[in-house]
CSV table of C-alpha atoms in Angstrom, one decimal:
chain,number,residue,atom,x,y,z
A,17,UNK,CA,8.7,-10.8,10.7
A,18,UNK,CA,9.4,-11.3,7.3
A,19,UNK,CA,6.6,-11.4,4.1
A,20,UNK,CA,7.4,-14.3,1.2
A,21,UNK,CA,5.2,-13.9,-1.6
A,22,UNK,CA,6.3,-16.7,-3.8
A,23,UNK,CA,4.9,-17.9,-7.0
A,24,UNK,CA,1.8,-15.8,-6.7
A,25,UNK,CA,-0.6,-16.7,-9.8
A,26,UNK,CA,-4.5,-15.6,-10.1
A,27,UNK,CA,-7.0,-15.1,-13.0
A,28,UNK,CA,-10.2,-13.5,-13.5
A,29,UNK,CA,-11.9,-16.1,-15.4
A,30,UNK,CA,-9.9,-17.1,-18.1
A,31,UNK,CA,-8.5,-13.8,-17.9
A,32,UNK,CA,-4.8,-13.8,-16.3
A,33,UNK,CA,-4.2,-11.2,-13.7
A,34,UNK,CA,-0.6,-12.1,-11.5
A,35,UNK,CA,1.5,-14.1,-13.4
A,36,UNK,CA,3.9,-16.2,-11.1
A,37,UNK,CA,4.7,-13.0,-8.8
A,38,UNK,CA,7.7,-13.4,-6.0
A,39,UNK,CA,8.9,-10.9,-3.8
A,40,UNK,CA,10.2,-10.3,0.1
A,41,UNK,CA,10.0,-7.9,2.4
A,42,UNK,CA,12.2,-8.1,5.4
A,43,UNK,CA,11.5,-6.5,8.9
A,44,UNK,CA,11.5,-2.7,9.5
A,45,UNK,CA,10.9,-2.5,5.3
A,46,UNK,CA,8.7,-0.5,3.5
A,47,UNK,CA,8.0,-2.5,-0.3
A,48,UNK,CA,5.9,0.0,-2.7
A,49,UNK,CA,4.0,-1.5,-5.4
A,50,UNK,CA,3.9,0.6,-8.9
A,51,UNK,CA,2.6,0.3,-12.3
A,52,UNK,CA,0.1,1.7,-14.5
A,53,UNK,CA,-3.6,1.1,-13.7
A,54,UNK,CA,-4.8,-2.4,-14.3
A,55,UNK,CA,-1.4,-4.2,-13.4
A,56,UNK,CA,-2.1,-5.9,-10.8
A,57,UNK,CA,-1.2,-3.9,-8.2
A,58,UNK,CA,-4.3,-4.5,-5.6
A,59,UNK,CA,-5.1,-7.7,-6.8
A,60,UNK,CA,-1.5,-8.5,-5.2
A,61,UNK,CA,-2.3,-7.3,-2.6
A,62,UNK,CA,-5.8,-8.7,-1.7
A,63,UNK,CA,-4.1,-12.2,-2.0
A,64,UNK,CA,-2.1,-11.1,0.5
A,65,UNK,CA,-5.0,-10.4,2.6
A,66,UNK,CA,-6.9,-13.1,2.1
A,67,UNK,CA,-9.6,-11.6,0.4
A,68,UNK,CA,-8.9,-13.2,-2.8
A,69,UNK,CA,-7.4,-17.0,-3.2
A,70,UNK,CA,-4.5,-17.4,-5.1
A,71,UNK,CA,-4.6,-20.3,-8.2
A,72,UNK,CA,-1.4,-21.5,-7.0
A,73,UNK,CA,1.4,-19.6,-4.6
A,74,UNK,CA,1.8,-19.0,-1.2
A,75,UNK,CA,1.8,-16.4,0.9
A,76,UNK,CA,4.1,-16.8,4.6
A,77,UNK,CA,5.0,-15.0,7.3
A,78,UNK,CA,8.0,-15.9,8.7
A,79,UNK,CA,7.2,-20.1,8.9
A,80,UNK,CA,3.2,-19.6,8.4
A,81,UNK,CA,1.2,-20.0,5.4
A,82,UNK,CA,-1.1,-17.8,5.6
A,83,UNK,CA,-3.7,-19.9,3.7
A,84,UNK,CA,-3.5,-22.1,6.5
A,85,UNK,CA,-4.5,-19.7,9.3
A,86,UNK,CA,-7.6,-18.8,10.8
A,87,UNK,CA,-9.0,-15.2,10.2
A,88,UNK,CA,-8.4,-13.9,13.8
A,89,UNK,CA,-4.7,-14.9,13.8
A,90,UNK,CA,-4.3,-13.5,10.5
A,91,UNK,CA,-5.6,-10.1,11.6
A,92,UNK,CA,-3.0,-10.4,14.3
A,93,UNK,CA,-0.1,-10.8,11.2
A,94,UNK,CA,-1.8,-8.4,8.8
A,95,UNK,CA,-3.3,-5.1,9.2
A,96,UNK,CA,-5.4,-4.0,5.8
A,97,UNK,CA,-6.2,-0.6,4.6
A,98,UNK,CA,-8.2,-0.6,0.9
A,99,UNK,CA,-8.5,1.6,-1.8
A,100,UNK,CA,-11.7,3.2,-0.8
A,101,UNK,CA,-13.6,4.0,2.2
A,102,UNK,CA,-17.0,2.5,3.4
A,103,UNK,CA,-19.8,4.4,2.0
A,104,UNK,CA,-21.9,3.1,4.7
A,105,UNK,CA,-20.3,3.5,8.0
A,106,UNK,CA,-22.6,4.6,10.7
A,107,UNK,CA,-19.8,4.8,13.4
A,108,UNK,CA,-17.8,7.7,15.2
A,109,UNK,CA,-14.2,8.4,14.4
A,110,UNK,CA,-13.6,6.6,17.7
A,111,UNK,CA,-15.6,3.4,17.4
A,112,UNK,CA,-13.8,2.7,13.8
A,113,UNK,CA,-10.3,2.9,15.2
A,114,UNK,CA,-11.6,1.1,18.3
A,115,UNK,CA,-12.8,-1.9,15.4
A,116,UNK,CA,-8.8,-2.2,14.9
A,117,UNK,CA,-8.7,-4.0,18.2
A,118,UNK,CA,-11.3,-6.6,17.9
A,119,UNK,CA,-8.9,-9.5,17.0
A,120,UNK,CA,-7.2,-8.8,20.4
A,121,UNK,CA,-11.1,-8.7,22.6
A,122,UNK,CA,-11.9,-11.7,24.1
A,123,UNK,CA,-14.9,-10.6,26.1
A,124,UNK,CA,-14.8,-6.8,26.5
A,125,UNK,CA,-12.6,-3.6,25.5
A,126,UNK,CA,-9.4,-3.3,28.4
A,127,UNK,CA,-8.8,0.5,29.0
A,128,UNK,CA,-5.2,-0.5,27.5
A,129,UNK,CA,-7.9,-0.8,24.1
A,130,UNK,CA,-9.1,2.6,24.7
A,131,UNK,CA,-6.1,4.3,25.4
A,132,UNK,CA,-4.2,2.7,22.7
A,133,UNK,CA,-7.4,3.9,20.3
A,134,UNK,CA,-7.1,7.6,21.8
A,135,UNK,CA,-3.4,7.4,20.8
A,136,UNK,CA,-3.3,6.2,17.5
A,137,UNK,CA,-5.9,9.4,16.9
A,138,UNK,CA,-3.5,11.8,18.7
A,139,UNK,CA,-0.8,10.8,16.8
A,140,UNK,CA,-2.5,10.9,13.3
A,141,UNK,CA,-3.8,14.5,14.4
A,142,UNK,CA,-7.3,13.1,14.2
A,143,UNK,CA,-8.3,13.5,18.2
A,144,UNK,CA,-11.0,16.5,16.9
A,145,UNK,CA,-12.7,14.0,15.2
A,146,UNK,CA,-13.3,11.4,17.9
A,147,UNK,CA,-17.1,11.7,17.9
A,148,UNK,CA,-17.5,12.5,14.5
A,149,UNK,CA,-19.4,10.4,12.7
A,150,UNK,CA,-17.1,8.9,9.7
A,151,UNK,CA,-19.7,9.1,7.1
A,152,UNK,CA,-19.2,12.7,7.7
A,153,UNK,CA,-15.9,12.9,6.8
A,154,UNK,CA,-14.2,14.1,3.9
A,155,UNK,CA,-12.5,11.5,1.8
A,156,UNK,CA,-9.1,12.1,3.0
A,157,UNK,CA,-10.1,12.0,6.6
A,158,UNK,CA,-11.5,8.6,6.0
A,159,UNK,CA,-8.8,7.5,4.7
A,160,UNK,CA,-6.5,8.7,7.2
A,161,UNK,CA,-9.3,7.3,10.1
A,162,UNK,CA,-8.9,3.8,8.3
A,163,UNK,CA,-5.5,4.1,8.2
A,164,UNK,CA,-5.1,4.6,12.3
A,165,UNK,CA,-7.6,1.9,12.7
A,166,UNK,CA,-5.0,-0.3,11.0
A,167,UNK,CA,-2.1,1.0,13.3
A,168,UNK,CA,-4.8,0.6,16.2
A,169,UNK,CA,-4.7,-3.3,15.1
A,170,UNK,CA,-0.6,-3.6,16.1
A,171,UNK,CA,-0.2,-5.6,13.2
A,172,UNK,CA,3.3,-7.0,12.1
A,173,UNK,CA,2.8,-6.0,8.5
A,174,UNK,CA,0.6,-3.5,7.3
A,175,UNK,CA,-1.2,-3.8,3.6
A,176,UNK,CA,-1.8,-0.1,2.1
A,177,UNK,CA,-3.7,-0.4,-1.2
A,178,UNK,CA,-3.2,3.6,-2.0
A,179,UNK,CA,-3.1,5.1,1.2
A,180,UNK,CA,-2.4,8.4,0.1
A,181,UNK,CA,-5.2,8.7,-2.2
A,182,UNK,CA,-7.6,11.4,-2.0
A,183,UNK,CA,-5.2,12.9,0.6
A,184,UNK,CA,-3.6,16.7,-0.7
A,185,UNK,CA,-0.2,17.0,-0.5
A,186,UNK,CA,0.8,17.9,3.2
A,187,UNK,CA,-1.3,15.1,4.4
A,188,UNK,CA,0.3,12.8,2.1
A,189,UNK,CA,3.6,13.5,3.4
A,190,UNK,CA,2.1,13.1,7.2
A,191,UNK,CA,0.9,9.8,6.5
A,192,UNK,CA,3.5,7.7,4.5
A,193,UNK,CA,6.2,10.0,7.5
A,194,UNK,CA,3.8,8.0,9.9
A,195,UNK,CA,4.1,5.0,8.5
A,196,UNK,CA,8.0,5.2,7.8
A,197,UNK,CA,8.4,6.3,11.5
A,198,UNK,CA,6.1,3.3,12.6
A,199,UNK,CA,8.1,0.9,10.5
A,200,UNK,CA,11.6,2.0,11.9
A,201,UNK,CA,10.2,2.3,15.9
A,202,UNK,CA,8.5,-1.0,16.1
A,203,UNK,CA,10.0,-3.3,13.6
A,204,UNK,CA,6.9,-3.4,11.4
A,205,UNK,CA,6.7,-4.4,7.3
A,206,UNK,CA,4.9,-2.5,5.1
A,207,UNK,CA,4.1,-3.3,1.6
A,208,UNK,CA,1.6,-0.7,-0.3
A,209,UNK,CA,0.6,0.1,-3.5
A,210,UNK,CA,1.5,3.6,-5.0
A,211,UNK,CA,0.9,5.8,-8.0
A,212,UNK,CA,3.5,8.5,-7.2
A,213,UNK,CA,6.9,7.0,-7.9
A,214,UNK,CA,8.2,9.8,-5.9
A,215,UNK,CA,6.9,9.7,-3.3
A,216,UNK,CA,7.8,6.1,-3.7
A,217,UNK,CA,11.3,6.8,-3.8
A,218,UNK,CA,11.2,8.9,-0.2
A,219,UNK,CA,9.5,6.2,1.9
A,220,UNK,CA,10.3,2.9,0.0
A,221,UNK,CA,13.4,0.4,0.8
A,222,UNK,CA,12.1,-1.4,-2.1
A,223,UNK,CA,10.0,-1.1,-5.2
A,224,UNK,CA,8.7,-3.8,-7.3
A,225,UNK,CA,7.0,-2.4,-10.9
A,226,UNK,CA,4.4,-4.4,-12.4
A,227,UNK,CA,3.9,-4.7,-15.8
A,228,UNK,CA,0.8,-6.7,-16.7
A,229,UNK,CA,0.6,-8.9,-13.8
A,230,UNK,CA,4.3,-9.6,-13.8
A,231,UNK,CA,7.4,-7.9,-11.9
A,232,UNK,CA,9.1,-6.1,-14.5
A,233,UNK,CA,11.5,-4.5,-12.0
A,234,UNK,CA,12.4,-5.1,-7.7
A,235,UNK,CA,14.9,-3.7,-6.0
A,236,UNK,CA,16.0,-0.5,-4.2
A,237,UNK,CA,14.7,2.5,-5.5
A,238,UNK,CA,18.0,3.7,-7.2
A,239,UNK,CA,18.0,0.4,-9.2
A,240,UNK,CA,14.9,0.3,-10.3
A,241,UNK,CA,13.5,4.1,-11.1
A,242,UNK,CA,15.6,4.5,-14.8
A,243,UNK,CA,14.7,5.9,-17.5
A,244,UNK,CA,14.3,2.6,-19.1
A,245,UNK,CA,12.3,1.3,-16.8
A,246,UNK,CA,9.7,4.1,-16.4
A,247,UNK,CA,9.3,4.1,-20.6
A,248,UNK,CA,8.5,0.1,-20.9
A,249,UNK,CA,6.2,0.1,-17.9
A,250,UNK,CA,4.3,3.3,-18.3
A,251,UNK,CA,5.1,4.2,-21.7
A,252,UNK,CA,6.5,8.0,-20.6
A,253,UNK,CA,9.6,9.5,-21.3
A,254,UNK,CA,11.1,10.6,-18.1
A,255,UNK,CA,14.4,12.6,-17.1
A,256,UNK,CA,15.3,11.3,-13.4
A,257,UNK,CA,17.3,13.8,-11.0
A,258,UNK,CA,18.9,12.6,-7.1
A,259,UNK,CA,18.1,14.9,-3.8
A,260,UNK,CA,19.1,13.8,-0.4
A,261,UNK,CA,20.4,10.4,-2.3
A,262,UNK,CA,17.1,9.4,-3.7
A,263,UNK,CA,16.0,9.5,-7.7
A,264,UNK,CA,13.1,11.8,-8.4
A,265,UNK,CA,11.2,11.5,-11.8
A,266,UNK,CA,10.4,14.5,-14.5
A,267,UNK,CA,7.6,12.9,-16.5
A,268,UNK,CA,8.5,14.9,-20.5
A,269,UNK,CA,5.8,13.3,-22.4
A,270,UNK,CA,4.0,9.9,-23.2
A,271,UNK,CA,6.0,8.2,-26.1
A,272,UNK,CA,2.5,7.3,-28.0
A,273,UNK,CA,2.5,11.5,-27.9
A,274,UNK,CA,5.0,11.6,-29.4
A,275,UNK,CA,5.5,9.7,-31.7
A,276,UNK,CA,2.2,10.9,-33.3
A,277,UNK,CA,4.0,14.1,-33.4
A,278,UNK,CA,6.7,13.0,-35.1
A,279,UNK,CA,4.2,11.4,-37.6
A,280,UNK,CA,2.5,14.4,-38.1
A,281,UNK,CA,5.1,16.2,-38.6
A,282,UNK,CA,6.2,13.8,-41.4
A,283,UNK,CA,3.1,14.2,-42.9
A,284,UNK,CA,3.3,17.6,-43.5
């Protein structure tokens, strides 16, 4: 299936968030989403989802507006995964996967439900937490739990709004290695917001950089992380190295930095 965003446009009160955003995302793609805090990164991506309304814009999948489906077929399109966990979640490990399946229930759970739950939490190296309670899980764990409940869903596209946050660094790469794999095996989408740009650069076919609520830069990640690039959107000086064919950023300093330096020096 293939995601249009086109013409995306929403405010916060007079206050303009997504300025007239397009992008695509094709079939077995991953698109990351960067930019500084406050860019617009997961308001994007809750219009997506549905859980905020668009001014004007569209959002299809393949021939369907979204805006024009009902909630159950658009969890069978779309499978969400926010920023933050639940601080109120009075469900085992097992039960919140199982939720993923609910659009597909029409009267009771199949076994294939339960199974497919079971394996989703194999696979994420989660099975020890089946009948732990998920309030009583760390914060990466809950992300990771939400993450498989997501997968449990077999969505066409899945919407990541930071899914590697609170994760530590081997977990980080398990996940987005999962989600890659996922991608390429069943002919997914996958468009998630990120803070690391390089880990953006491993897992991404695409990268669009948002620069107050408009895309400053799309494309693969070769074209778009530059040196250029990096400095107007986050306002860093960068040097950018390749490994296994992929650009890799060395933040140097923030520019406001130094400048001041340079002022100061001046000064004296």
């Amino acid at each position: 299936m293939k995601l249009d965003i086109q013409g995306i446009r929403f405010n916060y009160g007079s206050v303009p968030i997504l300025k007239d955003v397009s992008l695509g995302i094709g079939k077995g793609e991953i698109l990351s989403l960067a930019g500084p805090n406050g860019s617009g990164k997961t308001t994007l991506l809750r219009c997506i989802n549905r859980i905020l309304k668009p001014h004007t814009g569209t959002v299809m999948v393949d021939d369907n507006d979204l805006s024009q489906v009902g909630l159950k077929e658009l969890a069978h399109f779309l499978g969400y995964v926010p920023q933050s966990a639940p601080t109120s979640f009075p469900l085992t490990v097992f039960d919140t996967v199982l939720l993923g399946r609910k659009p597909h229930v029409h009267w009771k759970l199949s076994e294939r439900d339960k199974d497919l739950a079971f394996q989703v939490l194999e696979r994420m190296d989660l099975e020890c937490y089946a009948l732990r309670l998920f309030n009583e899980l760390s914060g990466g764990e809950k992300q990771k739990v939400l993450i498989a409940r997501a997968i449990c869903q077999e969505p066409q596209i899945l919407v990541l709004d930071e899914p590697t946050s609170n994760l530590d660094l081997k977990h980080q790469l398990e996940v987005l290695s999962l989600i890659s794999n996922l991608v390429k095996e069943q002919g997914l989408s996958a468009v998630m917001a990120v803070h690391d740009l390089n880990l953006a650069s491993r897992y991404s076919n695409k990268i669009a950089m948002l620069k107050k609520g408009q895309i400053y830069a799309a494309g693969e990640p070769d074209e778009v992380l530059n040196t250029d690039s990096i400095r107007e959107v986050y306002g860093v000086e960068t040097e950018i190295g390749y490994s296994r064919g992929r650009p890799f950023i060395i933040p140097i300093a923030p520019i406001s930095t130094r400048s001041e330096s340079r002022e100061l020096a001046e000064v004296r």
